[in-house]
mmCIF file of C-alpha atoms and ligand atoms in Angstrom:
data_model
loop_
_atom_site.group_PDB
_atom_site.id
_atom_site.type_symbol
_atom_site.label_atom_id
_atom_site.label_comp_id
_atom_site.label_asym_id
_atom_site.label_seq_id
_atom_site.Cartn_x
_atom_site.Cartn_y
_atom_site.Cartn_z
ATOM 1 C CA UNK A 26 -16.249 -5.598 18.088
ATOM 2 C CA UNK A 27 -12.405 -4.648 18.367
ATOM 3 C CA UNK A 28 -12.101 -7.202 21.193
ATOM 4 C CA UNK A 29 -14.158 -10.045 19.552
ATOM 5 C CA UNK A 30 -12.170 -9.900 16.470
ATOM 6 C CA UNK A 31 -8.777 -9.704 18.695
ATOM 7 C CA UNK A 32 -9.830 -12.622 20.733
ATOM 8 C CA UNK A 33 -10.940 -14.593 17.796
ATOM 9 C CA UNK A 34 -7.229 -14.083 16.317
ATOM 10 C CA UNK A 35 -5.730 -14.586 19.229
ATOM 11 C CA UNK A 36 -7.326 -17.997 19.721
ATOM 12 C CA UNK A 37 -6.385 -18.894 16.115
ATOM 13 C CA UNK A 38 -3.050 -17.942 17.080
ATOM 14 C CA UNK A 39 -2.795 -20.129 20.526
ATOM 15 C CA UNK A 40 -4.056 -22.990 18.516
ATOM 16 C CA UNK A 41 -1.207 -22.907 15.991
ATOM 17 C CA UNK A 42 0.998 -22.592 18.809
ATOM 18 C CA UNK A 43 -0.393 -25.249 20.648
ATOM 19 C CA UNK A 44 -0.283 -27.842 17.577
ATOM 20 C CA UNK A 45 3.414 -26.417 17.204
ATOM 21 C CA UNK A 46 4.247 -27.325 20.892
ATOM 22 C CA UNK A 47 2.637 -30.639 20.473
ATOM 23 C CA UNK A 48 4.726 -31.190 17.657
ATOM 24 C CA UNK A 49 7.904 -30.474 19.142
ATOM 25 C CA UNK A 50 7.391 -32.817 22.214
ATOM 26 C CA UNK A 51 6.053 -35.627 20.062
ATOM 27 C CA UNK A 52 9.604 -35.166 17.847
ATOM 28 C CA UNK A 53 11.731 -34.830 20.522
ATOM 29 C CA UNK A 54 10.618 -38.015 22.315
ATOM 30 C CA UNK A 55 10.355 -39.909 18.988
ATOM 31 C CA UNK A 56 13.832 -38.899 18.468
ATOM 32 C CA UNK A 57 15.267 -40.711 21.372
ATOM 33 C CA UNK A 58 13.760 -43.922 20.133
ATOM 34 C CA UNK A 59 15.361 -46.023 17.825
ATOM 35 C CA UNK A 60 15.554 -44.880 14.111
ATOM 36 C CA UNK A 61 12.864 -45.716 11.735
ATOM 37 C CA UNK A 62 13.176 -45.663 7.883
ATOM 38 C CA UNK A 63 16.009 -43.101 7.971
ATOM 39 C CA UNK A 64 19.373 -44.003 9.013
ATOM 40 C CA UNK A 65 20.624 -43.071 12.851
ATOM 41 C CA UNK A 66 22.293 -40.001 11.630
ATOM 42 C CA UNK A 67 19.452 -38.640 9.119
ATOM 43 C CA UNK A 68 16.748 -39.593 11.633
ATOM 44 C CA UNK A 69 18.401 -37.129 14.714
ATOM 45 C CA UNK A 70 19.220 -34.496 11.881
ATOM 46 C CA UNK A 71 15.438 -34.681 10.445
ATOM 47 C CA UNK A 72 14.092 -34.569 14.246
ATOM 48 C CA UNK A 73 16.415 -31.490 14.889
ATOM 49 C CA UNK A 74 15.429 -29.821 11.711
ATOM 50 C CA UNK A 75 11.623 -30.194 12.382
ATOM 51 C CA UNK A 76 11.990 -28.961 15.767
ATOM 52 C CA UNK A 77 13.731 -25.596 14.796
ATOM 53 C CA UNK A 78 11.177 -25.263 12.042
ATOM 54 C CA UNK A 79 8.276 -25.389 14.354
ATOM 55 C CA UNK A 80 10.144 -23.241 16.885
ATOM 56 C CA UNK A 81 10.494 -20.896 13.899
ATOM 57 C CA UNK A 82 6.590 -21.136 13.049
ATOM 58 C CA UNK A 83 5.655 -20.161 16.485
ATOM 59 C CA UNK A 84 7.650 -17.028 16.312
ATOM 60 C CA UNK A 85 6.030 -16.792 13.145
ATOM 61 C CA UNK A 86 2.567 -16.983 14.660
ATOM 62 C CA UNK A 87 3.409 -14.449 17.476
ATOM 63 C CA UNK A 88 4.357 -11.800 14.470
ATOM 64 C CA UNK A 89 1.560 -12.697 12.663
ATOM 65 C CA UNK A 90 -0.674 -11.354 15.612
ATOM 66 C CA UNK A 91 1.679 -8.252 16.340
ATOM 67 C CA UNK A 92 1.106 -7.580 12.682
ATOM 68 C CA UNK A 93 -2.389 -7.765 12.906
ATOM 69 C CA UNK A 94 -2.692 -5.694 15.869
ATOM 70 C CA UNK A 95 -0.935 -3.186 13.872
ATOM 71 C CA UNK A 96 -3.404 -3.219 11.082
ATOM 72 C CA UNK A 97 -6.455 -3.055 13.187
ATOM 73 C CA UNK A 98 -5.202 -0.642 15.946
ATOM 74 C CA UNK A 99 -4.230 1.834 13.270
ATOM 75 C CA UNK A 100 -2.590 0.465 10.157
ATOM 76 C CA UNK A 101 -5.565 0.333 8.049
ATOM 77 C CA UNK A 102 -6.794 3.913 9.024
ATOM 78 C CA UNK A 103 -3.266 5.327 8.524
ATOM 79 C CA UNK A 104 -2.874 3.722 5.209
ATOM 80 C CA UNK A 105 -6.620 4.995 4.180
ATOM 81 C CA UNK A 106 -5.839 8.243 5.137
ATOM 82 C CA UNK A 107 -2.398 8.773 2.954
ATOM 83 C CA UNK A 108 -3.712 7.917 -0.313
ATOM 84 C CA UNK A 109 -5.220 10.879 -1.934
ATOM 85 C CA UNK A 110 -7.093 9.327 -4.967
ATOM 86 C CA UNK A 111 -10.458 10.060 -6.142
ATOM 87 C CA UNK A 112 -10.933 6.940 -8.147
ATOM 88 C CA UNK A 113 -12.222 3.980 -6.156
ATOM 89 C CA UNK A 114 -11.059 0.901 -8.427
ATOM 90 C CA UNK A 115 -7.520 3.073 -8.325
ATOM 91 C CA UNK A 116 -7.053 3.877 -4.809
ATOM 92 C CA UNK A 117 -7.956 0.104 -4.101
ATOM 93 C CA UNK A 118 -5.048 -1.173 -6.503
ATOM 94 C CA UNK A 119 -2.423 1.161 -4.499
ATOM 95 C CA UNK A 120 -4.290 0.538 -1.213
ATOM 96 C CA UNK A 121 -4.191 -3.375 -1.601
ATOM 97 C CA UNK A 122 -0.333 -3.241 -3.003
ATOM 98 C CA UNK A 123 0.623 -1.068 -0.119
ATOM 99 C CA UNK A 124 -1.040 -3.140 2.240
ATOM 100 C CA UNK A 125 0.731 -6.600 0.697
ATOM 101 C CA UNK A 126 4.120 -4.801 0.432
ATOM 102 C CA UNK A 127 3.986 -3.819 4.006
ATOM 103 C CA UNK A 128 3.146 -7.577 5.224
ATOM 104 C CA UNK A 129 5.479 -8.938 3.184
ATOM 105 C CA UNK A 130 8.228 -6.608 4.595
ATOM 106 C CA UNK A 131 7.017 -7.671 8.053
ATOM 107 C CA UNK A 132 7.834 -11.679 6.956
ATOM 108 C CA UNK A 133 10.889 -11.032 5.134
ATOM 109 C CA UNK A 134 13.131 -11.406 8.000
ATOM 110 C CA UNK A 135 11.839 -14.734 8.572
ATOM 111 C CA UNK A 136 12.256 -15.838 4.901
ATOM 112 C CA UNK A 137 15.590 -14.930 5.178
ATOM 113 C CA UNK A 138 16.406 -16.653 8.470
ATOM 114 C CA UNK A 139 14.936 -19.830 7.349
ATOM 115 C CA UNK A 140 16.622 -19.769 3.646
ATOM 116 C CA UNK A 141 20.355 -18.314 4.571
ATOM 117 C CA UNK A 142 20.441 -20.026 8.421
ATOM 118 C CA UNK A 143 18.371 -22.685 9.042
ATOM 119 C CA UNK A 144 18.421 -24.446 5.629
ATOM 120 C CA UNK A 145 21.937 -23.800 5.004
ATOM 121 C CA UNK A 146 22.817 -25.240 8.319
ATOM 122 C CA UNK A 147 20.972 -28.546 7.441
ATOM 123 C CA UNK A 148 22.716 -28.293 4.132
ATOM 124 C CA UNK A 149 19.293 -27.819 1.811
ATOM 125 C CA UNK A 150 19.807 -24.370 0.640
ATOM 126 C CA UNK A 151 22.075 -23.386 -2.073
ATOM 127 C CA UNK A 152 20.690 -19.786 -2.094
ATOM 128 C CA UNK A 153 23.151 -16.652 -2.753
ATOM 129 C CA UNK A 154 22.002 -13.343 -2.196
ATOM 130 C CA UNK A 155 21.788 -12.646 -5.858
ATOM 131 C CA UNK A 156 19.349 -15.387 -7.020
ATOM 132 C CA UNK A 157 17.263 -14.370 -3.630
ATOM 133 C CA UNK A 158 17.412 -11.002 -5.257
ATOM 134 C CA UNK A 159 16.463 -12.001 -8.810
ATOM 135 C CA UNK A 160 13.403 -14.233 -7.599
ATOM 136 C CA UNK A 161 12.380 -11.471 -5.479
ATOM 137 C CA UNK A 162 12.610 -9.190 -8.223
ATOM 138 C CA UNK A 163 10.879 -11.572 -10.549
ATOM 139 C CA UNK A 164 8.008 -12.479 -8.191
ATOM 140 C CA UNK A 165 7.436 -8.767 -7.488
ATOM 141 C CA UNK A 166 6.890 -7.642 -10.794
ATOM 142 C CA UNK A 167 4.341 -10.809 -11.906
ATOM 143 C CA UNK A 168 2.667 -9.667 -8.587
ATOM 144 C CA UNK A 169 2.398 -5.951 -9.156
ATOM 145 C CA UNK A 170 0.982 -7.171 -12.477
ATOM 146 C CA UNK A 171 -1.455 -9.578 -11.749
ATOM 147 C CA UNK A 172 -2.372 -8.447 -8.297
ATOM 148 C CA UNK A 173 -3.239 -4.998 -9.743
ATOM 149 C CA UNK A 174 -5.256 -6.672 -12.532
ATOM 150 C CA UNK A 175 -7.169 -8.724 -10.512
ATOM 151 C CA UNK A 176 -7.682 -6.051 -7.220
ATOM 152 C CA UNK A 177 -8.801 -3.582 -10.112
ATOM 153 C CA UNK A 178 -11.331 -5.864 -11.589
ATOM 154 C CA UNK A 179 -12.467 -7.197 -7.966
ATOM 155 C CA UNK A 180 -13.209 -3.531 -6.783
ATOM 156 C CA UNK A 181 -14.959 -2.862 -9.644
ATOM 157 C CA UNK A 182 -17.544 -5.986 -9.201
ATOM 158 C CA UNK A 183 -17.854 -4.852 -5.437
ATOM 159 C CA UNK A 184 -18.979 -1.194 -6.616
ATOM 160 C CA UNK A 185 -21.244 -2.695 -9.368
ATOM 161 C CA UNK A 186 -23.326 -5.373 -7.383
ATOM 162 C CA UNK A 187 -25.034 -5.785 -4.212
ATOM 163 C CA UNK A 188 -24.500 -9.423 -4.194
ATOM 164 C CA UNK A 189 -20.751 -8.780 -5.248
ATOM 165 C CA UNK A 190 -19.323 -11.703 -3.712
ATOM 166 C CA UNK A 191 -21.162 -14.420 -6.037
ATOM 167 C CA UNK A 192 -19.756 -12.538 -9.072
ATOM 168 C CA UNK A 193 -16.497 -11.890 -6.964
ATOM 169 C CA UNK A 194 -16.200 -15.460 -6.292
ATOM 170 C CA UNK A 195 -16.949 -16.421 -10.123
ATOM 171 C CA UNK A 196 -14.346 -14.302 -11.383
ATOM 172 C CA UNK A 197 -11.335 -15.308 -8.703
ATOM 173 C CA UNK A 198 -12.404 -18.947 -9.554
ATOM 174 C CA UNK A 199 -11.857 -18.399 -13.054
ATOM 175 C CA UNK A 200 -8.474 -16.743 -12.119
ATOM 176 C CA UNK A 201 -7.341 -19.547 -10.166
ATOM 177 C CA UNK A 202 -8.534 -21.931 -13.305
ATOM 178 C CA UNK A 203 -6.453 -19.536 -15.596
ATOM 179 C CA UNK A 204 -3.246 -19.626 -13.373
ATOM 180 C CA UNK A 205 -3.310 -23.612 -13.022
ATOM 181 C CA UNK A 206 -3.652 -23.777 -16.781
ATOM 182 C CA UNK A 207 -0.649 -21.091 -17.716
ATOM 183 C CA UNK A 208 1.384 -22.014 -14.270
ATOM 184 C CA UNK A 209 3.403 -25.033 -15.970
ATOM 185 C CA UNK A 210 4.085 -23.571 -19.151
ATOM 186 C CA UNK A 211 4.341 -19.860 -18.716
ATOM 187 C CA UNK A 212 5.017 -19.004 -15.138
ATOM 188 C CA UNK A 213 7.304 -21.887 -13.951
ATOM 189 C CA UNK A 214 9.638 -21.355 -16.424
ATOM 190 C CA UNK A 215 10.424 -17.568 -15.241
ATOM 191 C CA UNK A 216 12.262 -19.174 -12.356
ATOM 192 C CA UNK A 217 13.647 -22.190 -13.507
ATOM 193 C CA UNK A 218 14.840 -23.725 -16.778
ATOM 194 C CA UNK A 219 12.929 -26.445 -17.913
ATOM 195 C CA UNK A 220 14.500 -29.335 -20.101
ATOM 196 C CA UNK A 221 13.093 -32.280 -21.815
ATOM 197 C CA UNK A 222 14.530 -35.347 -20.007
ATOM 198 C CA UNK A 223 17.747 -35.895 -22.013
ATOM 199 C CA UNK A 224 18.533 -39.714 -21.130
ATOM 200 C CA UNK A 225 17.332 -41.732 -23.949
ATOM 201 C CA UNK A 226 17.044 -44.976 -22.005
ATOM 202 C CA UNK A 227 14.850 -43.534 -19.144
ATOM 203 C CA UNK A 228 12.762 -41.634 -21.708
ATOM 204 C CA UNK A 229 11.854 -44.807 -23.785
ATOM 205 C CA UNK A 230 11.024 -46.421 -20.191
ATOM 206 C CA UNK A 231 8.966 -43.547 -19.171
ATOM 207 C CA UNK A 232 7.121 -43.427 -22.605
ATOM 208 C CA UNK A 233 6.340 -46.823 -22.139
ATOM 209 C CA UNK A 234 4.950 -46.284 -18.983
ATOM 210 C CA UNK A 235 2.746 -43.184 -20.461
ATOM 211 C CA UNK A 236 1.445 -46.009 -22.939
ATOM 212 C CA UNK A 237 0.738 -48.365 -20.300
ATOM 213 C CA UNK A 238 -1.559 -46.194 -18.350
ATOM 214 C CA UNK A 239 -3.322 -44.409 -21.459
ATOM 215 C CA UNK A 240 -1.617 -40.916 -21.080
ATOM 216 C CA UNK A 241 0.287 -38.715 -23.749
ATOM 217 C CA UNK A 242 3.706 -38.566 -23.187
ATOM 218 C CA UNK A 243 4.353 -35.279 -24.306
ATOM 219 C CA UNK A 244 5.428 -33.527 -20.903
ATOM 220 C CA UNK A 245 8.009 -35.088 -18.859
ATOM 221 C CA UNK A 246 10.633 -32.287 -17.780
ATOM 222 C CA UNK A 247 13.353 -32.025 -15.578
ATOM 223 C CA UNK A 248 13.982 -28.388 -13.831
ATOM 224 C CA UNK A 249 17.226 -26.867 -12.099
ATOM 225 C CA UNK A 250 15.807 -26.851 -8.683
ATOM 226 C CA UNK A 251 19.393 -27.522 -7.252
ATOM 227 C CA UNK A 252 20.370 -23.889 -7.869
ATOM 228 C CA UNK A 253 18.377 -23.055 -4.892
ATOM 229 C CA UNK A 254 17.709 -26.403 -2.769
ATOM 230 C CA UNK A 255 19.234 -29.746 -2.492
ATOM 231 C CA UNK A 256 15.960 -31.441 -1.671
ATOM 232 C CA UNK A 257 14.617 -33.794 -4.188
ATOM 233 C CA UNK A 258 11.220 -33.549 -5.520
ATOM 234 C CA UNK A 259 8.795 -33.885 -8.067
ATOM 235 C CA UNK A 260 5.391 -32.736 -9.459
ATOM 236 C CA UNK A 261 2.692 -32.507 -11.475
ATOM 237 C CA UNK A 262 0.709 -29.587 -12.773
ATOM 238 C CA UNK A 263 -1.184 -28.035 -15.194
ATOM 239 C CA UNK A 264 -4.578 -28.427 -16.681
ATOM 240 C CA UNK A 265 -5.683 -29.512 -20.539
ATOM 241 C CA UNK A 266 -2.896 -29.504 -22.960
ATOM 242 C CA UNK A 267 -0.481 -27.869 -20.211
ATOM 243 C CA UNK A 268 -0.099 -30.818 -18.277
ATOM 244 C CA UNK A 269 3.148 -31.652 -17.285
ATOM 245 C CA UNK A 270 5.431 -34.013 -14.930
ATOM 246 C CA UNK A 271 8.257 -32.099 -13.383
ATOM 247 C CA UNK A 272 11.136 -33.951 -11.966
ATOM 248 C CA UNK A 273 13.710 -31.899 -10.016
ATOM 249 C CA UNK A 274 17.203 -32.543 -11.167
ATOM 250 C CA UNK A 275 18.185 -33.531 -7.944
ATOM 251 C CA UNK A 276 15.640 -36.335 -8.140
ATOM 252 C CA UNK A 277 17.053 -37.820 -11.688
ATOM 253 C CA UNK A 278 20.712 -37.632 -10.096
ATOM 254 C CA UNK A 279 19.945 -39.551 -7.109
ATOM 255 C CA UNK A 280 17.342 -42.084 -8.024
ATOM 256 C CA UNK A 281 17.791 -45.188 -9.956
ATOM 257 C CA UNK A 282 15.747 -45.785 -13.165
ATOM 258 C CA UNK A 283 13.271 -48.129 -11.486
ATOM 259 C CA UNK A 284 12.757 -45.713 -8.376
ATOM 260 C CA UNK A 285 12.249 -42.839 -11.015
ATOM 261 C CA UNK A 286 9.697 -45.083 -12.860
ATOM 262 C CA UNK A 287 7.721 -45.722 -9.340
ATOM 263 C CA UNK A 288 7.526 -41.959 -8.339
ATOM 264 C CA UNK A 289 6.306 -40.833 -12.124
ATOM 265 C CA UNK A 290 3.734 -43.598 -11.452
ATOM 266 C CA UNK A 291 2.648 -42.126 -8.297
ATOM 267 C CA UNK A 292 2.320 -38.574 -10.228
ATOM 268 C CA UNK A 293 0.663 -40.435 -13.262
ATOM 269 C CA UNK A 294 -1.642 -41.616 -10.711
ATOM 270 C CA UNK A 295 -2.671 -38.032 -9.645
ATOM 271 C CA UNK A 296 -3.421 -37.553 -13.374
ATOM 272 C CA UNK A 297 -5.467 -40.698 -13.798
ATOM 273 C CA UNK A 298 -7.304 -39.823 -10.466
ATOM 274 C CA UNK A 299 -7.853 -36.180 -11.959
ATOM 275 C CA UNK A 300 -6.406 -35.029 -8.573
ATOM 276 C CA UNK A 301 -5.870 -31.418 -9.730
ATOM 277 C CA UNK A 302 -9.404 -30.884 -10.619
ATOM 278 C CA UNK A 303 -10.648 -32.735 -7.254
ATOM 279 C CA UNK A 304 -8.319 -30.236 -5.459
ATOM 280 C CA UNK A 305 -9.338 -27.233 -7.512
ATOM 281 C CA UNK A 306 -13.010 -28.236 -6.555
ATOM 282 C CA UNK A 307 -12.286 -28.437 -2.627
ATOM 283 C CA UNK A 308 -10.288 -25.383 -2.787
ATOM 284 C CA UNK A 309 -13.359 -23.370 -4.645
ATOM 285 C CA UNK A 310 -15.699 -24.583 -2.182
ATOM 286 C CA UNK A 311 -13.641 -23.167 0.635
ATOM 287 C CA UNK A 312 -13.197 -20.028 -1.435
ATOM 288 C CA UNK A 313 -17.096 -19.883 -2.238
ATOM 289 C CA UNK A 314 -17.723 -19.874 1.729
ATOM 290 C CA UNK A 315 -14.904 -17.193 2.455
ATOM 291 C CA UNK A 316 -16.681 -14.963 -0.198
ATOM 292 C CA UNK A 317 -20.106 -15.332 1.291
ATOM 293 C CA UNK A 318 -18.743 -14.501 4.770
ATOM 294 C CA UNK A 319 -16.673 -11.635 3.304
ATOM 295 C CA UNK A 320 -19.447 -10.265 0.972
ATOM 296 C CA UNK A 321 -21.707 -9.988 4.129
ATOM 297 C CA UNK A 322 -19.283 -8.395 6.810
ATOM 298 C CA UNK A 323 -21.157 -6.094 9.503
ATOM 299 C CA UNK A 324 -20.968 -2.345 9.004
ATOM 300 C CA UNK A 325 -20.436 -2.263 12.771
ATOM 301 C CA UNK A 326 -16.941 -3.998 12.293
ATOM 302 C CA UNK A 327 -15.864 -1.031 9.638
ATOM 303 C CA UNK A 328 -16.957 1.530 12.160
ATOM 304 C CA UNK A 329 -15.149 -0.248 15.025
ATOM 305 C CA UNK A 330 -11.941 -0.086 12.870
ATOM 306 C CA UNK A 331 -12.620 3.338 12.335
ATOM 307 C CA UNK A 332 -12.567 2.929 8.372
ATOM 308 C CA UNK A 333 -14.596 3.011 5.827
ATOM 309 C CA UNK A 334 -16.667 0.494 3.848
ATOM 310 C CA UNK A 335 -15.007 0.604 0.751
ATOM 311 C CA UNK A 336 -13.564 -2.303 -1.657
ATOM 312 C CA UNK A 337 -9.995 -1.766 -0.471
ATOM 313 C CA UNK A 338 -10.954 -2.516 3.045
ATOM 314 C CA UNK A 339 -12.916 -5.710 2.145
ATOM 315 C CA UNK A 340 -9.949 -6.794 0.606
ATOM 316 C CA UNK A 341 -7.663 -5.856 3.305
ATOM 317 C CA UNK A 342 -10.195 -7.750 5.603
ATOM 318 C CA UNK A 343 -10.121 -10.469 3.737
ATOM 319 C CA UNK A 344 -6.587 -10.918 3.522
ATOM 320 C CA UNK A 345 -6.369 -10.464 7.392
ATOM 321 C CA UNK A 346 -9.118 -12.837 8.316
ATOM 322 C CA UNK A 347 -9.049 -15.378 5.758
ATOM 323 C CA UNK A 348 -5.917 -17.310 7.143
ATOM 324 C CA UNK A 349 -8.081 -18.087 10.183
ATOM 325 C CA UNK A 350 -10.911 -19.457 7.875
ATOM 326 C CA UNK A 351 -8.469 -21.416 5.775
ATOM 327 C CA UNK A 352 -6.899 -22.840 8.799
ATOM 328 C CA UNK A 353 -9.936 -24.261 10.099
ATOM 329 C CA UNK A 354 -11.060 -25.404 6.590
ATOM 330 C CA UNK A 355 -7.802 -27.218 5.639
ATOM 331 C CA UNK A 356 -8.572 -30.301 7.919
ATOM 332 C CA UNK A 357 -11.138 -31.009 5.183
ATOM 333 C CA UNK A 358 -8.515 -30.537 2.107
ATOM 334 C CA UNK A 359 -5.929 -32.435 4.010
ATOM 335 C CA UNK A 360 -8.298 -35.346 4.445
ATOM 336 C CA UNK A 361 -9.134 -35.607 0.773
ATOM 337 C CA UNK A 362 -5.543 -34.915 -0.386
ATOM 338 C CA UNK A 363 -3.918 -37.602 1.917
ATOM 339 C CA UNK A 364 -6.445 -40.084 0.637
ATOM 340 C CA UNK A 365 -5.304 -39.254 -3.008
ATOM 341 C CA UNK A 366 -1.807 -39.730 -1.936
ATOM 342 C CA UNK A 367 -2.530 -43.132 -0.909
ATOM 343 C CA UNK A 368 -4.116 -43.967 -4.028
ATOM 344 C CA UNK A 369 -1.509 -42.342 -6.226
ATOM 345 C CA UNK A 370 1.146 -44.460 -4.021
ATOM 346 C CA UNK A 371 -1.042 -47.625 -4.958
ATOM 347 C CA UNK A 372 -0.979 -46.579 -8.727
ATOM 348 C CA UNK A 373 2.560 -45.969 -8.700
ATOM 349 C CA UNK A 374 3.138 -49.349 -7.118
ATOM 350 C CA UNK A 375 1.418 -51.067 -9.872
ATOM 351 C CA UNK A 376 3.379 -49.077 -12.488
ATOM 352 C CA UNK A 377 6.756 -50.138 -11.702
ATOM 353 C CA UNK A 378 6.588 -52.062 -8.069
ATOM 354 C CA UNK A 379 6.071 -52.151 -4.872
ATOM 355 C CA UNK A 380 9.618 -52.440 -3.782
ATOM 356 C CA UNK A 381 10.698 -49.769 -6.315
ATOM 357 C CA UNK A 382 8.389 -46.956 -4.867
ATOM 358 C CA UNK A 383 9.196 -48.247 -1.142
ATOM 359 C CA UNK A 384 12.947 -47.748 -1.788
ATOM 360 C CA UNK A 385 12.462 -44.136 -3.581
ATOM 361 C CA UNK A 386 10.270 -42.915 -0.884
ATOM 362 C CA UNK A 387 12.973 -44.044 1.786
ATOM 363 C CA UNK A 388 15.795 -42.613 -0.259
ATOM 364 C CA UNK A 389 13.562 -39.274 -0.414
ATOM 365 C CA UNK A 390 12.918 -39.014 3.001
ATOM 366 C CA UNK A 391 17.052 -39.851 3.780
ATOM 367 C CA UNK A 392 18.071 -36.972 1.510
ATOM 368 C CA UNK A 393 15.288 -34.369 2.692
ATOM 369 C CA UNK A 394 15.943 -35.233 6.028
ATOM 370 C CA UNK A 395 11.823 -35.370 6.646
ATOM 371 C CA UNK A 396 11.052 -36.593 9.792
ATOM 372 C CA UNK A 397 8.958 -39.623 8.845
ATOM 373 C CA UNK A 398 6.595 -39.145 12.105
ATOM 374 C CA UNK A 399 4.079 -36.650 13.345
ATOM 375 C CA UNK A 400 1.478 -35.859 15.959
ATOM 376 C CA UNK A 401 -1.602 -36.664 15.128
ATOM 377 C CA UNK A 402 -2.850 -33.089 15.708
ATOM 378 C CA UNK A 403 -0.342 -31.802 13.480
ATOM 379 C CA UNK A 404 -1.478 -34.357 10.780
ATOM 380 C CA UNK A 405 -4.760 -33.291 11.292
ATOM 381 C CA UNK A 406 -4.522 -29.600 10.689
ATOM 382 C CA UNK A 407 -1.599 -29.556 8.307
ATOM 383 C CA UNK A 408 -0.569 -32.652 6.478
ATOM 384 C CA UNK A 409 -1.349 -32.848 2.506
ATOM 385 C CA UNK A 410 0.735 -36.204 2.464
ATOM 386 C CA UNK A 411 0.260 -38.863 5.314
ATOM 387 C CA UNK A 412 3.556 -39.120 7.205
ATOM 388 C CA UNK A 413 6.163 -41.678 5.743
ATOM 389 C CA UNK A 414 5.866 -44.358 8.298
ATOM 390 C CA UNK A 415 2.091 -44.523 7.425
ATOM 391 C CA UNK A 416 2.335 -44.595 3.732
ATOM 392 C CA UNK A 417 5.043 -47.461 3.702
ATOM 393 C CA UNK A 418 2.944 -49.403 6.121
ATOM 394 C CA UNK A 419 0.158 -49.219 3.419
ATOM 395 C CA UNK A 420 2.196 -50.069 0.968
ATOM 396 C CA UNK A 421 3.561 -53.009 2.538
ATOM 397 C CA UNK A 422 0.142 -54.289 3.589
HETATM 398 ZN ZN1 ZN B 23 1.697 -37.265 -4.495
#
């Protein structure tokens, strides 16, 4: 059993490394050809950044495998033996929090390298130690509160029902809905200052745009994203009354009014097409399959690892193995998401103009040094957005 799961995990790691190697080869070749979409200098820089990032992700995959072997080899057994708590649900909370904290410590080095070395070198990161520690503290507190609560309830469900995976799924699904509802108004503001857009001319134009597409204009905000990173972005989030469009301050500074309206039009396209609901539905479907699998783990798995078949161990197995399942299910999600992006682009182009959206996307790619081409395998497995070259081509048709 141990051999089987180790081989499965190893294959997963190999597939990921293979995709990265193919991407590095693809980008290295494309780098030496004539620059497309980006300026010559940015094109080269974007390629270098992409290659360095892929190398880092190869290292991360190898580290993941080492961590996996650590847990399966003796980590899980050891952690189980040192928590002297009788109450099973409480023991679950302590076990799961420790399990996640240890995983986090293992990956911390990679995070620090990416933020403080790689992203600094390419001029993206504005992060300083103080902000990094503040972020870490805030997310740890959030995580301890919500993580404990969710673990406690899931453990109770596992202890109470034979077909716990159905009820567990329903509970986690509800948690995801609640997080989506409260994220923009309650969670995101913990990390960033939200300001109502204060440019009157732009505000008026945006209100006109909202009316034109038949959406309420209560929610366009800017955030101080530049305190962490120079890259430009915008996102839409929330459900029901908490729906809002969020523009990074970096985006407002660098784009013209017309370009901004086109980007906003793209985001409104997502609202109009109910893309948040669609992506929650797809995610839930994947989650349902996972719960079914983890609700029916063979006893021999627990025996082979030498641990007991208790709620915390099921949750730990879930966290160890679910990345493999989601990796192989992601292509379905990516396919749907990329189609949504094309539709949102079309909507954005109609709201403002094709030219404005094209020029905004080009500016975004230049500022963010995002390489406009990608290997088909990489697109298939990872991309939620089509590569820029394909988006522009579709827009120009
Ligand atoms: Zn989009």
